[in-house]
Tab-separated table of C-alpha atoms and ligand atoms in Angstrom:
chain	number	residue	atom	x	y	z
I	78	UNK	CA	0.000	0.000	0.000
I	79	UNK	CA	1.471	3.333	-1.096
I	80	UNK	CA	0.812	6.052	1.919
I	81	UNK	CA	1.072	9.623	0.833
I	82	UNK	CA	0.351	11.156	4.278
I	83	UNK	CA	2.953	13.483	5.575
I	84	UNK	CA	2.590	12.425	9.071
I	85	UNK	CA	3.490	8.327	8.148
I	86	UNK	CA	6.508	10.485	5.954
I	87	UNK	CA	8.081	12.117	8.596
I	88	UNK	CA	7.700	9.045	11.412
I	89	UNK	CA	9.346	6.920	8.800
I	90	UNK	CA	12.027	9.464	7.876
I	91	UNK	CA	12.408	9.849	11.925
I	92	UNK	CA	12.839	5.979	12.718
I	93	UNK	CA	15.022	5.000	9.658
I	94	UNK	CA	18.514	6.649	10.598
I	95	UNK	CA	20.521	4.154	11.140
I	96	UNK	CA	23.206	6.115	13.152
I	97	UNK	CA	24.626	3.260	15.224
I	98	UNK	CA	25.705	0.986	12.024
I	99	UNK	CA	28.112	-1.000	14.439
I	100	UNK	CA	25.005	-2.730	15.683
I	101	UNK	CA	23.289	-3.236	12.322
I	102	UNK	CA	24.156	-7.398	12.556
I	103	UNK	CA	22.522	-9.972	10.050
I	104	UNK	CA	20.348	-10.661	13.007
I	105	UNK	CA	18.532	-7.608	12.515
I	106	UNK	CA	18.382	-7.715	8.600
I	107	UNK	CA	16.703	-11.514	8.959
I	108	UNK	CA	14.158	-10.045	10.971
I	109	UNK	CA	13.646	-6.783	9.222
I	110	UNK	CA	9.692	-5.602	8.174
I	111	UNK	CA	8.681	-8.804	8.046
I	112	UNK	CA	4.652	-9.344	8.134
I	113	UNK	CA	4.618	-13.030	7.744
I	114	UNK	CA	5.766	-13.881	11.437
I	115	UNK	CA	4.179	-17.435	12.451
I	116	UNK	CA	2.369	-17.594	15.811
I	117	UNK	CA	5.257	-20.513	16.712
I	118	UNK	CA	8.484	-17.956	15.811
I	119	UNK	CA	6.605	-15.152	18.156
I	120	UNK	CA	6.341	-17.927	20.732
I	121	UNK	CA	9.734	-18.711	20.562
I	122	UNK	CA	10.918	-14.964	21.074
I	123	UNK	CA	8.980	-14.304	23.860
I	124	UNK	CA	9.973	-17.749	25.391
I	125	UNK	CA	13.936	-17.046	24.933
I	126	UNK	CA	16.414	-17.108	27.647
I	127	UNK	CA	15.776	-13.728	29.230
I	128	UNK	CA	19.597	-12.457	28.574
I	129	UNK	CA	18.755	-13.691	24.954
I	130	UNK	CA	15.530	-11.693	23.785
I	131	UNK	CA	17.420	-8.088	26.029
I	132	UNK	CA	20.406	-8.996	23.458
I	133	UNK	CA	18.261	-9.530	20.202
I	134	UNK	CA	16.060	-6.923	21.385
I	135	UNK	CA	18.041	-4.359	21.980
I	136	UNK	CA	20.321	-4.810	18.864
I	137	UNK	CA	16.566	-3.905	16.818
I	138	UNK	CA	15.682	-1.335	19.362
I	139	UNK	CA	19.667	0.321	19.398
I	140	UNK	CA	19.443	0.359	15.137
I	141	UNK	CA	16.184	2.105	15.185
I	142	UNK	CA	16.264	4.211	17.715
I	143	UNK	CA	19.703	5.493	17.819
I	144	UNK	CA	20.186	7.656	20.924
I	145	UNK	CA	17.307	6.165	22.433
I	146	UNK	CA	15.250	8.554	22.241
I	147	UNK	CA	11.821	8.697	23.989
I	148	UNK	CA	8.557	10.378	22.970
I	149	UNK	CA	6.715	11.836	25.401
I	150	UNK	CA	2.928	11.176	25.128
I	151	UNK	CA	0.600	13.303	27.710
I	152	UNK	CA	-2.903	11.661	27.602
I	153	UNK	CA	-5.806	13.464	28.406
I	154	UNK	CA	-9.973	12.231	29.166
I	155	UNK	CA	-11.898	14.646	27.109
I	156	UNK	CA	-15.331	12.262	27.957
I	157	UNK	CA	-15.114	10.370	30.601
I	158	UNK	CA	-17.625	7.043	31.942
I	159	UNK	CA	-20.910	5.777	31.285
I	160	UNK	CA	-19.419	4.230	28.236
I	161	UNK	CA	-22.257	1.197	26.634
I	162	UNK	CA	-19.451	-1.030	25.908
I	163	UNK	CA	-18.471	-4.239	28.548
I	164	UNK	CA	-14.828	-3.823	28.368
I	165	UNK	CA	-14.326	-6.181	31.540
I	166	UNK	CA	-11.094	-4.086	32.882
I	167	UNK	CA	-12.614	-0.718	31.765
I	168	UNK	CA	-13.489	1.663	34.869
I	169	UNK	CA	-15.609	3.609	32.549
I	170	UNK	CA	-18.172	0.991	31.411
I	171	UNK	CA	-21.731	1.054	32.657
I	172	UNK	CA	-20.949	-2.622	33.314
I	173	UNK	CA	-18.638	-2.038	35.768
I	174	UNK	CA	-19.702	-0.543	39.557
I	175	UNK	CA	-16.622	1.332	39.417
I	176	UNK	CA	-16.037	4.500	41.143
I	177	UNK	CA	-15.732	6.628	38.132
I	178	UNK	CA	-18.701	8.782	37.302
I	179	UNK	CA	-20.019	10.084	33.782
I	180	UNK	CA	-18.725	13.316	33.545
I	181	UNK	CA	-19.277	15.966	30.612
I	182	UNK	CA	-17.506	16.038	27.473
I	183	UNK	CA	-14.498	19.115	28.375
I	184	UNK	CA	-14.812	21.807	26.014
I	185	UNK	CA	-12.590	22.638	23.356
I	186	UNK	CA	-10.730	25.765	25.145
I	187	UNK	CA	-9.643	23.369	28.511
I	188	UNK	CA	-8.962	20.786	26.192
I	189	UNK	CA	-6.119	23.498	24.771
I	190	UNK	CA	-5.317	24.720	27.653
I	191	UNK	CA	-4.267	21.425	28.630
I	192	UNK	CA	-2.315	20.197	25.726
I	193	UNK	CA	-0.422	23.764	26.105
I	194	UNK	CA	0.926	22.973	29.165
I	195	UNK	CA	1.305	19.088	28.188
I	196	UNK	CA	3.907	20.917	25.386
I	197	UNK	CA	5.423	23.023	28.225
I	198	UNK	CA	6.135	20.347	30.522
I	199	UNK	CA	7.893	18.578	27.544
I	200	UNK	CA	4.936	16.241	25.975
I	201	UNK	CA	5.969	15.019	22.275
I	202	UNK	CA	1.875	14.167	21.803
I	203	UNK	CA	-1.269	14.930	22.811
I	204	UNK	CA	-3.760	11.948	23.080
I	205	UNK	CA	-6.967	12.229	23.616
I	206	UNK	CA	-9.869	10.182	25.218
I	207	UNK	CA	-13.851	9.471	24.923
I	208	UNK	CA	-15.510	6.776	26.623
I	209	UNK	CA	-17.783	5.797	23.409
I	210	UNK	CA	-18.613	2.828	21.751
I	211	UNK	CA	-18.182	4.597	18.397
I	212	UNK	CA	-18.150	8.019	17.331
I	213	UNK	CA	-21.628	9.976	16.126
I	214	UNK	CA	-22.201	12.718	14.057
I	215	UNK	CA	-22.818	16.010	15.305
I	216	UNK	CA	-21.780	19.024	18.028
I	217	UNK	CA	-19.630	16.493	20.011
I	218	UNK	CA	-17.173	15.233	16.618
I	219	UNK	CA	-17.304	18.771	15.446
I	220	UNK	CA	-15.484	19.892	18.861
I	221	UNK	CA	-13.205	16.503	18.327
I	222	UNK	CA	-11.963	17.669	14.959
I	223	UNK	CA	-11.526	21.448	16.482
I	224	UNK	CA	-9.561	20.163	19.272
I	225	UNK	CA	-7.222	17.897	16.738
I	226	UNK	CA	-6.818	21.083	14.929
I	227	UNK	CA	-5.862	23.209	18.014
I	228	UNK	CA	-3.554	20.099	19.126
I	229	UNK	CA	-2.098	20.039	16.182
I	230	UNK	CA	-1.419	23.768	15.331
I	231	UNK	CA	0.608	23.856	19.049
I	232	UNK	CA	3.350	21.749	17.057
I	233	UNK	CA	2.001	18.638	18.929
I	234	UNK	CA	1.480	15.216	17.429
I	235	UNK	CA	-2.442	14.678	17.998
I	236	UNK	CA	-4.226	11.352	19.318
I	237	UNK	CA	-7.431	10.423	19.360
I	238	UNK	CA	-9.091	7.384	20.947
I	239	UNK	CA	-12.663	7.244	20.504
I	240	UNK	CA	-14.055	3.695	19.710
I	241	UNK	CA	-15.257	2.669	16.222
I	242	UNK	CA	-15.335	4.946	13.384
I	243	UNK	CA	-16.711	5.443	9.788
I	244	UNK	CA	-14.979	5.975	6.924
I	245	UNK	CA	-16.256	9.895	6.359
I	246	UNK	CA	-14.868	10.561	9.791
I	247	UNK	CA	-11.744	8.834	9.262
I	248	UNK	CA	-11.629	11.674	6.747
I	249	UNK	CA	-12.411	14.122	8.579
I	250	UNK	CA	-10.029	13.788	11.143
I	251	UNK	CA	-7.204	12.900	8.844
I	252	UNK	CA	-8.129	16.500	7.007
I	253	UNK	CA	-8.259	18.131	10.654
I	254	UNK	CA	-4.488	16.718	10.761
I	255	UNK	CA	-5.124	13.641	13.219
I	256	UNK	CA	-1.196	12.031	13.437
I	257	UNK	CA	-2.671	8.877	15.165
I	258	UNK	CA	-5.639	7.276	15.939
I	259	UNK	CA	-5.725	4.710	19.079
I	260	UNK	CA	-7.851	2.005	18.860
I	261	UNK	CA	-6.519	-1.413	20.587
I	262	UNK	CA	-7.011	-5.157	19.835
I	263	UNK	CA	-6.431	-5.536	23.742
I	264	UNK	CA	-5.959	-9.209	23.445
I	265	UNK	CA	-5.547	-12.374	21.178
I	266	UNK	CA	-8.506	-13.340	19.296
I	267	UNK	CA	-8.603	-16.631	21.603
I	268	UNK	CA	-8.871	-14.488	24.853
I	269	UNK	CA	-11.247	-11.660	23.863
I	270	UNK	CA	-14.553	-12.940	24.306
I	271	UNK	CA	-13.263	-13.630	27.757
I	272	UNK	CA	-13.099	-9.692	28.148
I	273	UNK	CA	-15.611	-8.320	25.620
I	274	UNK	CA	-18.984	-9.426	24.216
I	275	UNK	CA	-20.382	-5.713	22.688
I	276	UNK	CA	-17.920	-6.127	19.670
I	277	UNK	CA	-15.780	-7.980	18.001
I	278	UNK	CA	-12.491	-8.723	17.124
I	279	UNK	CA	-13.571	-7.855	13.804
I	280	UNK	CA	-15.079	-5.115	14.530
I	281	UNK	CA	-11.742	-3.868	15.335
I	282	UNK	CA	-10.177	-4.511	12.744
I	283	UNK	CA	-12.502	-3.285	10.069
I	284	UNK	CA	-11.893	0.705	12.696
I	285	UNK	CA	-8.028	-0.222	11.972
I	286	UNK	CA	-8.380	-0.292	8.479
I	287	UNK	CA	-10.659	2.684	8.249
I	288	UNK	CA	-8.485	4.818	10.130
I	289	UNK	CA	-5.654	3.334	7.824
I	290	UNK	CA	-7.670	4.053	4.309
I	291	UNK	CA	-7.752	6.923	5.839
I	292	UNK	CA	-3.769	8.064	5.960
I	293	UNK	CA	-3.600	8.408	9.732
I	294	UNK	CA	-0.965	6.243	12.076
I	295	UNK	CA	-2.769	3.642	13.393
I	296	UNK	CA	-2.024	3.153	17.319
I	297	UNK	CA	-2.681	-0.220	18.155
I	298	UNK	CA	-1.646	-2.886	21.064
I	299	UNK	CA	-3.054	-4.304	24.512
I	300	UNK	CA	-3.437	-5.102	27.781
I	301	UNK	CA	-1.182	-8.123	29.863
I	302	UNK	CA	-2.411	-9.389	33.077
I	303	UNK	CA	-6.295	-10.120	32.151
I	304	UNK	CA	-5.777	-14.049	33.208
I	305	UNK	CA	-4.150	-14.591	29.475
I	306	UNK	CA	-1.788	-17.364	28.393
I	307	UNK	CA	1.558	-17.068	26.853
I	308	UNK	CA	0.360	-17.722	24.018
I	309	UNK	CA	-2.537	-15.462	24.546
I	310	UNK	CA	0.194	-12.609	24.262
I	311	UNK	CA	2.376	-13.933	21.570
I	312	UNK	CA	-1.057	-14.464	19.449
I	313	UNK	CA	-1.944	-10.786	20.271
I	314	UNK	CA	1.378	-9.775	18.780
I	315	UNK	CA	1.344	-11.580	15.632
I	316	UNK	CA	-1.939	-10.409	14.767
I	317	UNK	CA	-0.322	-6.649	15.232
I	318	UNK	CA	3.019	-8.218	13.641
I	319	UNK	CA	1.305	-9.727	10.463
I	320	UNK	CA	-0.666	-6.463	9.365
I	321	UNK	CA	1.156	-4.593	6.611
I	322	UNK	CA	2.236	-2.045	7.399
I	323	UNK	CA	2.669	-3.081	11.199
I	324	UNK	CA	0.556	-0.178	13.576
I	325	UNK	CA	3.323	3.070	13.777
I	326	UNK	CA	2.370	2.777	17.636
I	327	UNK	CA	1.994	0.083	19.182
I	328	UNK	CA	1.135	0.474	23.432
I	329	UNK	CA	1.570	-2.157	26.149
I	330	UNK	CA	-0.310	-2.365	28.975
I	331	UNK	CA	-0.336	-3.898	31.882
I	332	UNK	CA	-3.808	-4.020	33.692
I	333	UNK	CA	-4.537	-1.554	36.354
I	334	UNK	CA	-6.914	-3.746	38.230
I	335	UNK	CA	-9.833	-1.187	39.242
I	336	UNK	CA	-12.430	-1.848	42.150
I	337	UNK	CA	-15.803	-2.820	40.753
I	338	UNK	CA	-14.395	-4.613	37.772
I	339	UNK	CA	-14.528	-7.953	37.135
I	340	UNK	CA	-10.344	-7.869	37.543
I	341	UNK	CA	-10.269	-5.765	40.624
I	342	UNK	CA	-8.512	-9.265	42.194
I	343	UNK	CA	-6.446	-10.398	39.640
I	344	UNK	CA	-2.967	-10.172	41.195
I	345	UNK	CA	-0.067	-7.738	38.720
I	346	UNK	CA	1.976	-9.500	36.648
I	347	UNK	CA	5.439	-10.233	37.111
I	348	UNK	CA	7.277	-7.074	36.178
I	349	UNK	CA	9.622	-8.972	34.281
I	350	UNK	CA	6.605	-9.936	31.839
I	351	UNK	CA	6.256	-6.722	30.864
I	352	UNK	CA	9.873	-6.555	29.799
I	353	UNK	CA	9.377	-9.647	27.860
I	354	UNK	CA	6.547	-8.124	25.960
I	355	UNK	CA	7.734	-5.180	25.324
I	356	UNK	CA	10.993	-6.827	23.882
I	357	UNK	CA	9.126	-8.964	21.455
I	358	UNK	CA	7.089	-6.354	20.454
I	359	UNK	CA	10.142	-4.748	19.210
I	360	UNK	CA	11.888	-7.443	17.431
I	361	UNK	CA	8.775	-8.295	15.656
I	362	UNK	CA	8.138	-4.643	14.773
I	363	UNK	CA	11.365	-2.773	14.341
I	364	UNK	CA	10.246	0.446	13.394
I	365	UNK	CA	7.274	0.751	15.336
I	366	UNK	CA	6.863	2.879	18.612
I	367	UNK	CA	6.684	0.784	21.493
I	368	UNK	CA	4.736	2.592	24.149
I	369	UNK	CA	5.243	1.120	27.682
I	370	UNK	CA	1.999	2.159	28.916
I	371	UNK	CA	-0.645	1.581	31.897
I	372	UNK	CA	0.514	0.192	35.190
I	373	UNK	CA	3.959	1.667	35.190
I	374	UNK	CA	3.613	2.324	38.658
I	375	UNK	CA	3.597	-1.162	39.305
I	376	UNK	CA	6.595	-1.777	37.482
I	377	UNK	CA	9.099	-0.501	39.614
I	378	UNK	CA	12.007	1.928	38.257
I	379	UNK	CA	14.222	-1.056	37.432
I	380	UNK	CA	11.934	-3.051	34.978
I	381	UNK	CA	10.696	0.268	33.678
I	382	UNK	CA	14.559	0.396	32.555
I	383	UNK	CA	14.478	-2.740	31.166
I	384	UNK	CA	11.735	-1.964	28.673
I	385	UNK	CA	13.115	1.331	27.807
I	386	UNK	CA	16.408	-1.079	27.044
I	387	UNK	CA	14.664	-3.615	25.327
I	388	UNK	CA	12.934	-1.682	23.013
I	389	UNK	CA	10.175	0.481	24.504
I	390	UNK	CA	10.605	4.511	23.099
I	391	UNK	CA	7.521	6.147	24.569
I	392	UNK	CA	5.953	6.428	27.782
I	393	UNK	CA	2.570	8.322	28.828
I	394	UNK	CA	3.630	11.615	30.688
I	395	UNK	CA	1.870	13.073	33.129
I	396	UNK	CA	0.317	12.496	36.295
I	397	UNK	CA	-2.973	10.425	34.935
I	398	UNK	CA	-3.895	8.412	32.430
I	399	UNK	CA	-7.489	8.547	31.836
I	400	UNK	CA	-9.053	7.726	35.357
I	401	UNK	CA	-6.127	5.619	37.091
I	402	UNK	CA	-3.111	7.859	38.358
I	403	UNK	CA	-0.108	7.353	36.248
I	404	UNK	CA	3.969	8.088	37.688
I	405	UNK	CA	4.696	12.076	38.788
I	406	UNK	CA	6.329	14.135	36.100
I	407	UNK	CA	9.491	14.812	38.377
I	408	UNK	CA	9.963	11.072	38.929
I	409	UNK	CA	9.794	9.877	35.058
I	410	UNK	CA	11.926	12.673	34.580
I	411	UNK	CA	14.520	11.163	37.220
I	412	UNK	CA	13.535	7.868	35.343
I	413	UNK	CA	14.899	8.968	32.141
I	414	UNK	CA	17.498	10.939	33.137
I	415	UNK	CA	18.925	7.756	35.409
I	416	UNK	CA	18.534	5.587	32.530
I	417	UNK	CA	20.664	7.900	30.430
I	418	UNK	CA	17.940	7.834	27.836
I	419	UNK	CA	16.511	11.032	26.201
I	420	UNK	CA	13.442	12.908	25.922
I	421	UNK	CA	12.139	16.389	24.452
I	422	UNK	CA	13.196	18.079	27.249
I	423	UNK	CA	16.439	16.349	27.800
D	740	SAM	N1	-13.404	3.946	24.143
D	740	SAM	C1	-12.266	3.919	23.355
D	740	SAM	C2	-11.803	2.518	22.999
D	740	SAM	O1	-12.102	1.574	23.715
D	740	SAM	O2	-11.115	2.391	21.990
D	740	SAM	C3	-11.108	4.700	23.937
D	740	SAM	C4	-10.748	4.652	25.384
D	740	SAM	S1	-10.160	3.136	26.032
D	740	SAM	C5	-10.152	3.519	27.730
D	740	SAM	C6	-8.457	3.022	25.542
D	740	SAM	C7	-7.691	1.795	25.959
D	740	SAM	O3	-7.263	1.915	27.301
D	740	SAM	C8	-8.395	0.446	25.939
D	740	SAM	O4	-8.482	-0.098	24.677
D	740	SAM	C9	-7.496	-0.391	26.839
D	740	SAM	O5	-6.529	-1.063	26.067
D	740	SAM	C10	-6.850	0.648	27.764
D	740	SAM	N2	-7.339	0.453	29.141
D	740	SAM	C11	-8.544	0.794	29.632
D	740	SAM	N3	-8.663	0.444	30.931
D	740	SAM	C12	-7.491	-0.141	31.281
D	740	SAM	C13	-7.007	-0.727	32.482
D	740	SAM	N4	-7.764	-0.797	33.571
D	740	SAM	N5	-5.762	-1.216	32.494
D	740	SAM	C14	-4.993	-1.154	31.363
D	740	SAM	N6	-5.411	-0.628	30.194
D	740	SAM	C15	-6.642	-0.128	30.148
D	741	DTB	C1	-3.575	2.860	25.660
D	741	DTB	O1	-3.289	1.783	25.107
D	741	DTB	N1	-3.459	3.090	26.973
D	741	DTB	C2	-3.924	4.408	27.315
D	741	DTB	C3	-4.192	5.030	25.900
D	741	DTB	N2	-3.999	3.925	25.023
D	741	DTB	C4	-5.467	5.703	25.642
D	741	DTB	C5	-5.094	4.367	28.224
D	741	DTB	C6	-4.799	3.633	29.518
D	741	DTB	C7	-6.005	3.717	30.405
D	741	DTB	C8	-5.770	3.105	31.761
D	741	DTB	C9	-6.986	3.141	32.608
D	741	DTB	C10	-7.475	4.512	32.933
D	741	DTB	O2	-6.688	5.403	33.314
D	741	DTB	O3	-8.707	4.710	32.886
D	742	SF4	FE1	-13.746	1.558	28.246
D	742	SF4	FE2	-13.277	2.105	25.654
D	742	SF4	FE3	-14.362	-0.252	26.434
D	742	SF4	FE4	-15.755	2.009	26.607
D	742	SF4	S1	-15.008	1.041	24.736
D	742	SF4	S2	-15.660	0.391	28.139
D	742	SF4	S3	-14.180	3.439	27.200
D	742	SF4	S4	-12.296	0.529	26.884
């Protein structure tokens, strides 16, 4: 598929210097853009020796990302609860007895206000968030696409994450200048109707094509720690490894487990999961982002390092997510700056 749009131009001329040649092995050439990968060679990765995927990883990670640099990507709930969808770990479904009430949509002036000091404090992007199954026509979109615009004319990448969309809106973001547009496959197709019954995989992946046809990045990943398998996670990122082109941003989570949801008792994974996720995700997608996303705080500063290592070059910035709390700015700053790893306002 030819792509035109100057936002997929400029990520692609951003990710392809290969500065640090002295690392570009035949390793990394075997593995390069491919969109064929079997569910049995992702297995394998994410099942290596633990020294071996941080080596293989990293070698992928160090060629694309020389410098290691990190993007910095503020997030921000524009509508927030009362959501019709079942997401099982969602606080914001009406399925879920969750503390979070329905609030009203912000209006387009906070919404700037925010992403202008998101830019001061050093944010790369600007995503925003509505708790909808899908978006509608009308006085609500039309504030969407004058926020993108506003995002976008503060020199910020702009992210939207708004459930299912149509092709005319696809448009009409992509003409408001929408860089990316979130929209996750959360799990493997084996696991999901474990976790979702109010659409489907499918569904899903007809948005992710839309958004695609459009000429925006597509941001798409998941969610570890819902009671999934191995294999659960490997099949999760061969689906994102086998579309062509592979999602520009691809975000890892690991479940914040929120009271009144189904998974408020599931126990947090094994930090060292995460690491092993985020790894694979690289050496299956060189050139994608790899966002290390929710549940950071459960991570720990040392695993945190690990992904950034292993291939992860974006966090969320900013003191919340979209209802849970996400790390302080001072500390991720500390983070990065103790990892030796750079951001926009390194
Ligand atoms: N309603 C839109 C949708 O579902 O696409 C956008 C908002 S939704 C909250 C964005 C993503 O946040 C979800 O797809 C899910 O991957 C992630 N998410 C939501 N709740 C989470 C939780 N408790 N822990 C980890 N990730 C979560
Ligand atoms: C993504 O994959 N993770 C972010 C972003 N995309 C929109 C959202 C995480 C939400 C965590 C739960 C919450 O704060 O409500
Ligand atoms: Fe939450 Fe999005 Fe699912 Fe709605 S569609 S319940 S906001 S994850």
């Amino acid at each position: 598929m030819t792509l035109l749009n100057p936002h997929i131009q400029e990520f692609n001329k951003s990710k392809s210097k290969k500065e640090d040649s002295f690392l570009d092995f035949d390793l990394l050439k075997m593995d390069d853009f491919r969109h064929d990968w079997s569910l049995e060679e992702v297995k394998e990765i994410l099942d290596l020796p633990l020294m071996d995927l941080l080596w293989r990883a990293q070698v992928v990670h160090r060629s694309y990302n020389p410098g290691y640099k990190v993007q910095l990507a503020s997030l921000l709930s524009v509508k927030t609860g009362g959501c019709s969808e079942d997401c099982a770990y969602c606080p914001q479904s009406v399925h879920n007895e969750t503390k979070v009430e329905p609030i009203a949509a912000l209006q387009v002036k906070s919404v700037l206000e925010r992403a202008r000091s998101a830019k001061e404090s050093g944010a790369d992007r600007f995503c925003m968030g509505w708790a909808w199954r899908e978006i509608k026509d009308g006085k609500a979109f039309d504030a969407m696409i004058e926020m993108v615009r506003g995002v976008r004319e503060l020199g910020l990448e702009a992210c939207v994450t708004a459930g299912m969309v149509t092709d005319s809106q696809a448009s009409r973001l992509a003409e408001a200048g929408l860089t990316a547009y979130n929209h996750n496959l959360d799990t493997s197709p084996e696991h999901y109707s474990n976790i979702i019954s109010t659409r489907t995989y499918q569904d899903r992946l007809e948005t992710l094509r839309r958004v695609r046809l459009a000429g925006i990045t597509v941001c798409c990943g998941g969610i570890i720690g819902m009671g999934e398998s191995v294999s659960d996670r490997a099949s999760l990122l061969q689906v994102l490894a086998t579309l062509d082109p592979h999602p520009e941003s691809v975000p890892i989570n690991a479940l914040v487990a929120v009271e009144g949801t189904p998974m408020e008792d599931l126990s947090s994974i094994d930090p060292l999961e995460m690491v092993r996720m985020v790894a694979t995700a690289r050496i299956v997608m060189p050139r994608s982002r790899i966002r290390l996303s929710a549940g950071r705080q459960q991570l720990g500063r040392e695993a945190q390092i690990l992904c950034l290592q292993s291939g992860a070059d974006s966090i969320f910035y900013g003191d919340t997510l979209l209802t849970t709390s996400n790390p302080e700015v001072e500390a991720d700053r500390k983070l990065l700056a103790d990892a030796g790893v750079k951001a926009n306002f390194s």
